[in-house]
XYZ file of C-alpha atoms in Angstrom:
701
model
C -0.872 -3.813 -51.909
C -2.822 -1.086 -49.707
C -2.957 -3.331 -47.748
C -0.022 -4.232 -47.515
C 1.325 -0.535 -47.079
C -1.495 -0.704 -43.679
C 0.276 -3.861 -42.498
C 3.627 -1.828 -43.190
C 2.677 0.901 -41.117
C 1.324 -1.099 -38.110
C 4.722 -2.332 -38.366
C 7.033 0.657 -38.198
C 4.494 1.863 -35.574
C 5.098 -1.045 -33.500
C 8.645 -1.146 -33.966
C 9.009 2.657 -32.897
C 6.133 1.662 -29.301
C 8.769 -0.582 -28.655
C 12.181 1.405 -28.835
C 10.090 4.125 -26.949
C 9.020 1.584 -24.113
C 12.572 -0.501 -24.201
C 14.574 3.045 -23.508
C 11.838 3.733 -20.562
C 12.834 0.021 -19.131
C 16.426 0.385 -19.785
C 16.012 3.699 -17.604
C 13.809 3.018 -14.846
C 13.847 -0.610 -14.969
C 17.140 -1.227 -12.416
C 15.640 2.164 -9.869
C 15.957 1.390 -6.077
C 12.650 2.612 -5.347
C 10.746 0.769 -7.954
C 12.381 -2.791 -6.983
C 10.154 -4.969 -5.165
C 10.907 -4.416 -1.169
C 9.475 -4.645 2.415
C 5.498 -4.168 2.714
C 5.292 -2.703 -0.838
C 2.521 -4.962 -2.948
C 4.712 -5.218 -5.314
C 7.015 -7.537 -2.969
C 3.387 -9.927 -2.776
C 2.757 -10.810 -6.426
C 6.556 -11.089 -6.098
C 6.048 -13.785 -3.467
C 3.151 -15.873 -4.903
C 4.629 -15.868 -7.787
C 7.133 -17.689 -6.771
C 5.129 -19.824 -4.671
C 3.152 -21.018 -7.846
C 6.408 -20.995 -10.087
C 7.315 -23.884 -7.161
C 4.398 -25.734 -6.510
C 1.585 -24.973 -8.925
C -1.459 -22.776 -8.143
C -2.498 -24.835 -4.643
C 0.906 -23.893 -3.470
C -1.074 -21.575 -1.813
C -3.479 -22.691 0.460
C -6.200 -19.733 1.061
C -7.557 -17.763 -2.116
C -6.197 -14.648 -3.336
C -6.692 -11.495 -1.578
C -5.205 -9.914 -5.105
C -6.263 -9.700 -7.862
C -4.783 -13.706 -9.253
C -4.024 -12.557 -13.177
C -0.991 -11.328 -12.570
C 0.372 -13.485 -9.848
C -0.202 -15.821 -13.028
C 1.454 -14.020 -15.476
C 4.654 -13.667 -12.979
C 4.555 -17.400 -11.896
C 4.823 -18.534 -15.982
C 7.516 -15.358 -15.987
C 9.580 -17.019 -12.880
C 8.910 -20.676 -14.725
C 10.831 -20.371 -17.473
C 12.949 -17.425 -16.483
C 13.309 -16.556 -12.751
C 14.258 -12.807 -13.587
C 12.023 -9.486 -12.758
C 13.347 -8.053 -15.953
C 12.422 -11.291 -18.474
C 9.219 -10.138 -16.486
C 9.365 -6.015 -17.871
C 10.724 -7.700 -20.652
C 7.756 -9.034 -21.660
C 5.101 -6.553 -20.198
C 6.852 -4.119 -22.394
C 6.149 -6.485 -25.543
C 2.406 -6.344 -23.847
C 2.389 -3.154 -23.644
C 3.326 -2.446 -27.676
C 0.859 -5.021 -28.413
C -2.224 -3.002 -26.912
C -0.612 0.042 -29.173
C -0.927 -2.455 -31.878
C -4.585 -3.078 -30.614
C -5.448 0.922 -29.988
C -4.685 0.851 -33.662
C -6.883 -1.943 -35.344
C -9.160 -0.307 -32.834
C -9.710 3.378 -34.361
C -9.024 1.905 -37.598
C -12.285 -0.013 -37.424
C -14.757 2.376 -37.056
C -13.186 5.778 -37.769
C -10.821 5.491 -40.508
C -6.514 5.830 -40.662
C -5.907 9.216 -39.802
C -7.160 8.619 -36.609
C -5.668 5.272 -36.089
C -2.619 7.097 -36.542
C -3.682 10.040 -33.924
C -4.872 6.966 -31.191
C -1.843 5.507 -31.434
C 0.291 8.502 -31.412
C -1.323 9.605 -28.562
C -1.250 6.104 -26.618
C 2.234 5.869 -27.610
C 2.722 9.774 -25.811
C 0.759 8.714 -22.999
C 3.470 7.737 -20.685
C 1.284 6.800 -17.588
C 1.034 4.290 -19.814
C 4.259 3.430 -20.617
C 5.771 3.487 -16.869
C 2.927 1.721 -15.715
C 4.254 -0.732 -18.091
C 7.723 -1.382 -16.342
C 6.287 -1.684 -12.714
C 5.876 -5.135 -10.912
C 2.398 -4.571 -10.347
C -0.811 -5.769 -11.409
C -1.497 -2.449 -14.161
C 1.401 -3.338 -15.950
C -0.908 -5.676 -18.344
C -3.707 -3.593 -17.623
C -2.946 -1.432 -21.020
C -2.924 -5.091 -22.621
C -5.379 -6.530 -21.697
C -8.348 -3.275 -21.833
C -7.333 -2.821 -25.429
C -7.272 -6.548 -26.379
C -10.356 -6.582 -25.369
C -11.966 -3.459 -26.362
C -10.802 -5.256 -30.330
C -11.988 -8.475 -29.985
C -15.812 -6.829 -28.613
C -15.523 -4.338 -31.487
C -14.854 -7.527 -33.968
C -17.929 -9.147 -33.196
C -19.313 -6.375 -34.789
C -17.574 -6.560 -37.809
C -17.933 -10.277 -37.611
C -20.911 -13.124 -36.872
C -17.866 -16.065 -36.636
C -17.942 -18.019 -32.865
C -14.080 -16.961 -32.885
C -15.077 -13.560 -32.320
C -17.331 -14.320 -29.586
C -15.390 -16.486 -27.740
C -11.930 -14.142 -28.352
C -14.674 -11.535 -26.179
C -15.254 -13.522 -23.637
C -11.411 -14.795 -22.968
C -9.797 -11.030 -23.008
C -12.937 -10.036 -20.943
C -12.516 -12.858 -18.321
C -8.762 -11.695 -18.486
C -9.342 -8.775 -17.829
C -11.638 -9.445 -14.744
C -9.274 -11.715 -13.582
C -6.799 -8.636 -13.102
C -9.039 -6.418 -12.257
C -12.469 -7.559 -10.572
C -14.199 -4.401 -10.720
C -13.830 -4.627 -14.090
C -16.365 -7.372 -14.481
C -19.409 -4.888 -14.575
C -18.411 -4.112 -18.228
C -17.502 -7.912 -18.664
C -21.788 -8.897 -17.766
C -22.688 -5.831 -19.697
C -20.732 -6.337 -23.148
C -22.518 -10.149 -23.725
C -25.865 -7.924 -22.814
C -25.086 -5.055 -26.064
C -23.246 -7.646 -28.451
C -26.690 -8.952 -28.071
C -28.919 -5.728 -28.662
C -26.667 -4.782 -31.723
C -26.875 -7.846 -33.577
C -30.098 -8.663 -36.182
C -29.820 -12.674 -35.545
C -29.036 -15.015 -32.941
C -28.859 -12.398 -30.549
C -29.029 -15.150 -27.106
C -26.782 -17.313 -28.982
C -23.939 -15.090 -29.372
C -24.342 -13.347 -25.705
C -24.153 -16.871 -24.146
C -21.418 -17.909 -26.099
C -19.484 -14.796 -24.990
C -20.876 -15.277 -21.598
C -19.764 -18.642 -21.074
C -16.092 -18.183 -22.305
C -15.658 -15.583 -20.063
C -17.386 -17.847 -16.949
C -14.794 -20.444 -18.401
C -11.825 -17.831 -17.459
C -12.878 -16.397 -13.968
C -14.517 -20.040 -13.019
C -10.735 -21.624 -13.348
C -9.825 -19.359 -11.041
C -12.805 -19.510 -8.899
C -12.495 -23.679 -8.707
C -8.876 -22.704 -7.815
C -9.880 -20.513 -4.666
C -12.402 -23.417 -3.760
C -9.569 -25.870 -4.046
C -7.215 -23.982 -2.115
C -9.296 -23.203 0.644
C -12.922 -24.955 0.759
C -14.067 -21.207 0.615
C -16.282 -19.622 -2.793
C -14.293 -16.553 -3.811
C -14.586 -15.943 -7.725
C -11.772 -13.540 -8.118
C -10.310 -12.274 -5.575
C -11.339 -11.361 -1.475
C -10.705 -7.847 -1.284
C -13.497 -6.627 -2.503
C -15.093 -5.678 0.971
C -11.884 -4.166 2.309
C -11.731 -1.889 -0.891
C -15.280 -1.220 -0.734
C -15.115 0.419 2.696
C -11.870 2.361 2.480
C -13.971 4.274 -0.343
C -17.824 3.993 1.467
C -17.511 5.512 5.129
C -18.327 8.251 7.112
C -13.937 8.741 6.833
C -13.865 8.408 3.016
C -12.441 10.909 1.177
C -12.739 9.288 -2.725
C -9.015 8.327 -2.391
C -7.183 5.724 -0.726
C -7.142 5.874 3.278
C -6.210 3.407 5.632
C -8.644 1.759 7.824
C -7.873 1.930 11.439
C -6.677 -0.946 12.909
C -5.953 -2.251 9.679
C -2.529 -1.670 8.002
C -1.053 -0.025 4.495
C 0.346 -2.372 3.142
C -1.533 -5.862 1.270
C 0.273 -8.140 3.885
C -0.633 -6.122 6.631
C -4.507 -6.204 4.958
C -4.905 -9.709 4.780
C -3.787 -9.827 8.484
C -5.684 -7.352 9.656
C -8.696 -7.153 7.992
C -9.589 -10.387 9.561
C -8.645 -9.476 13.500
C -10.645 -6.316 12.738
C -13.634 -8.135 11.137
C -13.071 -11.948 13.501
C -13.200 -9.355 16.568
C -16.065 -6.985 15.810
C -18.107 -10.498 15.179
C -17.084 -12.451 17.863
C -15.826 -15.847 16.167
C -13.454 -17.316 13.437
C -14.488 -16.262 9.689
C -13.176 -17.073 6.059
C -12.239 -14.374 3.845
C -15.458 -14.251 1.775
C -16.752 -13.323 5.156
C -14.346 -10.758 6.012
C -14.594 -9.220 3.290
C -18.283 -9.471 3.050
C -17.807 -7.676 7.054
C -17.198 -4.507 5.275
C -19.102 -4.372 2.348
C -21.816 -4.725 5.151
C -20.314 -1.887 6.558
C -20.453 0.077 4.340
C -23.615 -0.661 2.800
C -25.101 0.028 6.629
C -23.151 3.415 6.414
C -24.458 4.605 2.626
C -27.704 3.741 3.820
C -27.611 5.982 6.795
C -25.762 8.770 4.921
C -27.398 8.887 1.550
C -26.585 12.952 0.940
C -23.055 12.332 1.622
C -22.502 9.118 0.031
C -24.270 10.519 -3.015
C -22.347 13.739 -2.673
C -19.385 11.598 -1.861
C -20.023 9.947 -5.002
C -19.956 12.655 -6.929
C -16.547 13.469 -6.013
C -14.922 10.452 -6.791
C -16.441 10.957 -9.643
C -14.280 14.076 -10.391
C -11.241 12.245 -8.556
C -11.728 10.298 -11.838
C -11.674 13.144 -14.627
C -9.191 15.153 -13.088
C -5.723 16.231 -14.120
C -3.333 15.282 -11.288
C -2.551 11.339 -11.284
C -3.353 10.403 -7.236
C -0.694 7.713 -6.457
C -0.352 4.415 -4.658
C 2.632 2.733 -4.077
C 4.655 5.208 -6.509
C 4.402 8.379 -7.998
C 4.051 8.704 -11.926
C 4.667 12.687 -11.612
C 7.973 12.266 -9.808
C 9.431 9.536 -11.818
C 8.098 11.905 -15.163
C 9.415 15.670 -13.679
C 12.146 14.482 -11.429
C 14.120 11.810 -12.920
C 15.874 12.138 -16.865
C 13.529 10.469 -19.191
C 11.802 9.957 -21.731
C 8.737 10.034 -19.754
C 9.791 13.636 -20.076
C 9.213 13.927 -23.936
C 5.483 11.265 -23.296
C 3.429 14.662 -22.464
C -0.042 13.171 -23.261
C -1.815 12.418 -20.008
C -5.199 13.381 -18.124
C -5.201 16.749 -19.718
C -5.901 15.579 -22.888
C -7.089 12.623 -22.698
C -9.965 13.085 -20.174
C -11.504 16.488 -22.324
C -11.029 15.296 -25.485
C -11.692 11.823 -24.901
C -15.184 12.666 -24.091
C -15.881 14.772 -26.598
C -14.996 12.147 -28.998
C -16.898 9.862 -27.338
C -20.041 11.691 -27.896
C -19.054 12.196 -31.458
C -18.869 9.308 -32.516
C -22.196 8.316 -31.063
C -23.766 10.839 -33.898
C -25.047 7.880 -36.201
C -23.353 4.644 -34.608
C -26.444 3.026 -33.460
C -25.653 0.302 -30.723
C -22.390 -1.231 -32.182
C -20.128 1.486 -31.420
C -21.202 1.622 -27.895
C -20.360 -2.290 -27.294
C -16.873 -0.920 -26.853
C -17.025 2.634 -26.834
C -19.525 2.124 -22.763
C -16.504 0.400 -21.450
C -15.691 4.592 -20.435
C -18.855 5.064 -18.563
C -19.938 1.520 -17.344
C -15.650 1.163 -15.825
C -15.442 4.579 -14.589
C -18.370 3.885 -12.620
C -16.640 0.303 -11.859
C -14.029 2.673 -9.850
C -15.919 5.726 -8.755
C -18.310 3.032 -6.744
C -14.707 2.531 -4.499
C -12.136 4.821 -4.361
C -9.802 6.345 -7.327
C -6.558 6.021 -7.909
C -4.290 6.357 -10.917
C -3.713 2.788 -11.099
C -7.488 1.946 -10.688
C -8.076 4.563 -13.423
C -5.382 3.707 -16.062
C -7.855 1.545 -18.149
C -9.591 4.065 -19.022
C -6.553 5.387 -21.422
C -6.691 2.467 -23.700
C -10.527 4.121 -25.420
C -9.845 7.341 -24.333
C -7.097 7.655 -26.773
C -8.879 6.773 -29.504
C -12.061 8.855 -28.827
C -9.523 11.623 -28.259
C -7.918 10.865 -31.265
C -11.310 11.236 -33.515
C -12.302 14.519 -31.844
C -8.896 16.164 -32.614
C -9.695 14.783 -36.062
C -12.832 15.840 -36.310
C -12.027 19.526 -35.095
C -9.746 19.773 -37.438
C -11.979 18.661 -40.196
C -14.573 20.630 -38.952
C -12.674 24.502 -38.880
C -10.613 23.309 -42.333
C -14.223 23.040 -44.287
C -15.356 26.470 -42.039
C -18.318 24.429 -40.229
C -18.688 27.377 -37.492
C -21.597 26.566 -36.329
C -20.733 22.472 -35.753
C -18.108 23.510 -33.656
C -20.782 25.139 -30.964
C -20.763 22.597 -29.284
C -18.053 20.523 -28.756
C -16.253 22.966 -28.092
C -18.207 24.339 -25.435
C -18.110 20.468 -24.234
C -14.347 20.505 -24.863
C -14.298 23.613 -22.697
C -16.052 22.814 -19.886
C -14.532 18.842 -19.440
C -10.955 20.760 -19.635
C -12.331 22.714 -16.412
C -13.252 20.182 -14.559
C -10.474 18.506 -15.171
C -7.753 20.901 -14.723
C -10.084 21.785 -11.453
C -7.705 21.607 -8.083
C -9.060 19.657 -5.576
C -6.351 19.657 -3.364
C -4.895 16.057 -4.784
C -0.842 15.256 -3.683
C 0.583 13.809 -7.142
C 3.195 12.148 -4.386
C 6.656 13.860 -5.246
C 7.203 14.546 -1.946
C 6.792 10.811 -0.854
C 9.431 10.045 -3.800
C 11.491 12.041 -2.801
C 10.886 11.496 0.669
C 11.504 7.912 -0.180
C 15.011 8.565 -2.352
C 16.540 10.530 0.314
C 16.210 7.112 2.350
C 17.542 5.301 0.210
C 20.174 7.454 0.280
C 21.024 7.811 4.190
C 20.269 3.568 4.020
C 23.432 3.255 1.477
C 25.226 5.230 3.219
C 25.622 8.122 1.008
C 24.808 11.009 4.157
C 26.788 14.141 2.553
C 24.263 13.264 -0.609
C 21.128 12.428 0.945
C 22.008 16.048 2.445
C 22.378 17.976 -0.631
C 19.672 16.488 -2.189
C 17.484 17.066 0.609
C 18.220 20.278 0.343
C 17.234 20.820 -2.970
C 14.373 18.468 -3.348
C 12.442 20.481 -0.004
C 11.796 23.407 -2.929
C 8.356 23.749 -4.106
C 6.555 20.508 -2.239
C 3.542 20.953 -1.841
C 4.458 19.243 2.321
C 7.848 20.467 3.548
C 7.555 19.961 6.418
C 6.643 16.027 6.076
C 10.081 16.037 3.863
C 12.295 17.508 6.506
C 9.655 15.023 9.115
C 10.818 11.625 7.709
C 14.465 12.743 6.282
C 15.009 13.434 10.024
C 13.811 10.057 11.099
C 16.078 8.173 8.422
C 19.263 10.283 9.941
C 18.058 9.587 13.116
C 17.634 5.745 12.411
C 21.051 5.248 10.443
C 22.868 7.129 13.552
C 22.916 10.413 12.388
C 21.642 12.405 15.173
C 23.328 16.085 14.364
C 21.717 15.932 10.883
C 19.232 14.267 11.934
C 17.745 17.189 14.614
C 19.035 19.534 11.572
C 15.594 17.716 9.543
C 13.652 17.771 12.239
C 14.145 21.593 13.556
C 13.396 22.579 9.721
C 10.317 20.277 9.326
C 8.745 22.004 13.159
C 9.827 25.871 11.579
C 7.160 24.709 9.021
C 4.695 23.286 11.262
C 4.462 24.492 14.608
C 3.657 23.060 17.503
C 3.395 19.262 15.184
C 3.062 16.379 17.363
C 5.054 13.405 15.510
C 7.767 15.328 14.787
C 8.455 16.900 18.864
C 8.372 13.300 19.332
C 10.780 12.939 17.036
C 12.665 15.415 17.822
C 12.817 14.860 21.843
C 14.077 10.912 20.768
C 16.848 12.163 18.493
C 18.010 14.216 21.382
C 17.357 11.259 24.108
C 19.855 9.295 21.601
C 22.329 12.186 21.129
C 22.757 12.559 24.946
C 21.083 16.098 25.467
C 18.338 14.989 27.532
C 17.554 18.344 28.720
C 16.902 19.203 26.202
C 14.600 16.505 24.828
C 12.249 16.351 27.710
C 10.603 19.573 26.705
C 9.529 17.766 22.963
C 8.799 14.098 24.761
C 6.576 15.776 26.937
C 4.926 18.428 24.252
C 4.235 14.932 22.687
C 2.437 13.229 25.568
C 0.672 16.113 26.593
C -1.005 15.733 22.915
C -1.310 12.077 23.436
C 0.205 11.564 20.264
C 1.515 7.881 20.345
C 0.706 7.516 23.881
C 2.605 3.619 23.694
C 5.817 5.838 21.848
C 5.869 9.031 23.795
C 5.568 7.651 27.186
C 7.949 5.741 27.581
C 10.607 8.167 25.697
C 9.617 10.734 28.735
C 10.049 7.939 31.207
C 13.138 7.678 29.508
C 14.430 10.998 29.197
C 13.403 12.584 32.725
C 15.959 9.622 34.014
C 18.715 10.883 32.136
C 18.346 14.414 32.950
C 17.748 13.119 36.755
C 14.576 14.475 37.308
C 13.624 11.273 39.371
C 10.304 12.575 40.951
C 9.247 13.598 37.391
C 10.280 9.886 36.058
C 8.641 8.030 38.545
C 5.499 10.420 38.283
C 5.270 10.231 34.628
C 6.475 6.424 34.900
C 2.774 5.701 37.587
C 0.590 8.076 34.769
C 0.902 5.261 32.103
C -2.233 3.304 31.280
C -2.836 -0.070 31.015
C -3.166 0.552 27.197
C 0.180 1.853 27.008
C 1.232 -0.946 28.664
C -0.589 -3.528 26.604
C 0.401 -1.829 23.103
C 4.341 -2.192 24.306
C 6.906 -4.910 22.599
C 8.727 -7.186 25.287
C 11.898 -5.568 25.008
C 10.256 -2.092 26.237
C 8.147 -3.702 28.268
C 11.209 -5.562 30.210
C 13.753 -1.509 29.577
C 10.930 0.633 30.876
C 10.332 -2.289 33.613
C 14.170 -2.422 34.400
C 14.270 1.864 34.119
C 11.208 2.090 37.347
C 13.737 -0.412 39.185
C 16.617 2.154 39.289
C 14.275 4.925 39.981
C 13.317 2.922 42.818
C 9.820 3.051 41.976
C 9.068 -1.391 42.255
C 4.813 -0.059 41.795
C 4.598 0.910 38.565
C 7.794 -1.086 37.443
C 5.608 -4.165 38.309
C 2.905 -3.692 35.821
C 5.175 -3.586 33.095
C 7.320 -6.375 34.064
C 4.307 -8.062 34.389
C 3.958 -7.262 30.919
C 7.438 -8.646 29.669
C 6.756 -11.635 30.751
C 3.635 -12.498 29.548
C 4.571 -11.114 25.867
C 7.996 -13.847 25.937
C 7.169 -16.084 28.880
C 10.826 -17.259 27.903
C 12.416 -15.215 29.669
C 14.602 -15.268 32.108
C 15.625 -11.250 33.011
C 12.413 -11.117 33.021
C 10.944 -13.365 35.855
C 13.495 -11.782 37.834
C 13.461 -8.340 37.804
C 9.655 -8.453 38.203
C 10.318 -11.120 41.600
C 12.732 -8.106 42.665
C 9.225 -5.759 41.855
C 7.442 -7.781 44.327
C 10.469 -8.266 46.838
C 11.177 -4.491 46.854
C 7.244 -4.186 48.078
C 7.921 -6.759 50.829
C 5.647 -9.209 48.731
C 8.268 -12.533 48.913
C 5.101 -14.818 48.552
C 4.192 -13.698 45.306
C 8.147 -13.128 44.168
C 8.739 -16.913 44.558
C 7.335 -18.066 41.533
C 9.074 -15.842 39.190
C 12.301 -16.017 40.845
C 12.166 -20.027 40.472
C 11.104 -19.923 36.890
C 14.335 -17.472 36.163
C 16.602 -19.710 38.139
C 15.590 -23.393 35.916
C 15.387 -20.879 32.867
C 18.870 -19.501 33.402
C 21.318 -21.911 36.262
C 24.206 -19.834 35.058
C 23.134 -16.604 36.242
C 24.597 -15.518 39.549
C 21.682 -13.037 39.904
C 19.383 -15.187 39.716
C 20.629 -17.098 42.491
C 20.868 -14.142 44.547
C 18.110 -12.458 44.308
C 16.368 -15.887 45.319
C 18.752 -15.774 48.550
C 16.670 -12.673 48.876
C 13.277 -14.037 48.889
C 13.964 -17.179 50.768
C 15.446 -15.148 53.180
C 12.328 -12.607 53.461
C 10.338 -15.157 53.743
C 12.211 -16.973 56.609
C 13.586 -19.568 54.807
C 17.292 -18.817 56.071
C 19.403 -21.992 55.172
C 18.057 -22.223 51.627
C 18.851 -18.509 51.509
C 22.293 -19.775 52.880
C 22.437 -22.374 50.479
C 21.286 -19.686 47.523
C 22.946 -17.420 48.477
C 26.519 -19.679 48.339
C 25.650 -20.724 44.690
C 25.778 -17.667 44.017
C 28.998 -16.574 44.663
C 30.329 -19.743 42.912
C 29.236 -18.580 39.784
C 30.334 -15.522 40.311
C 33.330 -14.647 43.474
C 33.129 -11.715 42.306
C 29.371 -10.626 43.477
C 29.824 -8.846 46.713
C 26.156 -8.722 46.985
C 26.426 -12.461 47.940
C 28.799 -11.894 50.391
C 27.337 -9.628 52.359
C 23.851 -11.134 52.676
C 25.144 -14.560 54.145
C 27.363 -12.613 57.032
C 23.817 -11.022 57.399
C 21.977 -14.368 57.896
C 21.593 -15.561 61.462
C 23.713 -18.286 61.581
C 21.141 -20.092 63.772
C 18.524 -19.734 61.593
C 16.742 -22.945 60.127
């Protein structure tokens, strides 16, 4: 009867958990900012999952760059019903099961009262529920960690093989979702063996073999797909380098030359590594390259490296959730959802959980540490790389159990008036709370998410709403200048130059002299036809050498539009070869053409050669390069370009006319006359062709 009562209690608890998660899913599942789009990790997961759902695990002909389990999960869902809503529903069901495993784990070690508290804390930790509605690998973490720790814990209650195999499989699945979680996955069999009284080696071997069977299946898939021996994924080296270099801060930062998006990291990390090594590299070699660079820095700078690791340890236990992709603080505090009442989080779980970790160890022995050691081991495995909210999320599962134990123990001690016993735990709690609450200058990402919302409103054409939202949203932000700047750029892209200038001027009033804002404001002014005002801002950005490949060409445009020809020519001539090389084909052609209008063929030539190199099929680029050479009296060099232009655009009257000019400069008058006549045939209204024909000597051969 007592057993039935407990199971009924668990059923009601699971029903409540599912109801809470379902409400949050309804409220946020369709939120426009939470959809997989653009270069976000979410879009990459969906793309890969659909490929596998359609063609099987080998449909992707490369090893996984990112953790593969979530790709497999999405692919399985899509093979049944190709819907993100279906994936999110499955995720909250798994999240509900995670609450159940938390309850069972706590009940096994600390009794029913603590189990209720632990499940309640897990349910009130809004970040867990928020993560479960995202299209990210972290959606699976609560279930994977809770099930793995419960499975490991069950090995201490039963010596059966089923429990050992279940523990190994659960640990392997978690490793496929969080490769750094293999640190605990390898330690757990050892701890299980040490905690066992008999058959130690056999028990550990069974857990480890089960783990390796799961991970090995993915390694085999990677090898069959690419011939590269990669156990889980190939992004470990880059992540390790992000967290361990001279510029590292302990959180994510962009590596020079490597874009922030997942797809960009795959491409750019390979390009950077291959350029450094001078040869083509396999994905495993690219990862090894970045690991080597990080270890070289650690070896050469041991004190800064240790200091950085200490900072990452502090970041790990800080109350602020450092966002990566999405700001939980924004969705909890800015959006009207149930997350507002799910108040448990790092500030509760971390201090009470750390105290509970040591209170639970009193007299528990090695069996307790088979699962509780997850906290220090996994925590260290995160700090070795870099800290982000979703990377430390797995810690919240055992910390919910341990925090519940600490709360129950402290309440019991007060009730029993065991005040002396409270001294050390309360001192530890005060210390842990102080460390967790310490201001480390972290950004919770609300400003960035507010910017994304304002930009989304602008993209939807809801300009008045966007303007009102931006005016209200800037209040209270740590970096309001950045917010106004990003909104201003979006308005410029939408062609709302007046509104854009207002936002950018507001940004400049906050962050005076910031070259990024000066550049954006100059661009908006020029696009609005206010070239004289634009010149000063663009010149300031160019003088600061801020994005010279952008600010330089824009300054030339503004000077030309303002009628300052001499200054425009001087600015054009001063642009470096690196700026020319960084320009797109369209920009190179535009600036080269502008140089011709400014009667500056010498600096124009560089831009037009770049345009031809980048787009060899462009008749216009070849023709204008020929014009630049003709203006420099270099017809022999111009001939090949103008003939190519005529072949690419046989119906172009201007190309035939310029061919006639080249022939005339070369003294090939008969051919010049024929080309001019062809130009007139193609465009009878072309006056320059008639003028050229009149100017050509009649008796020239």
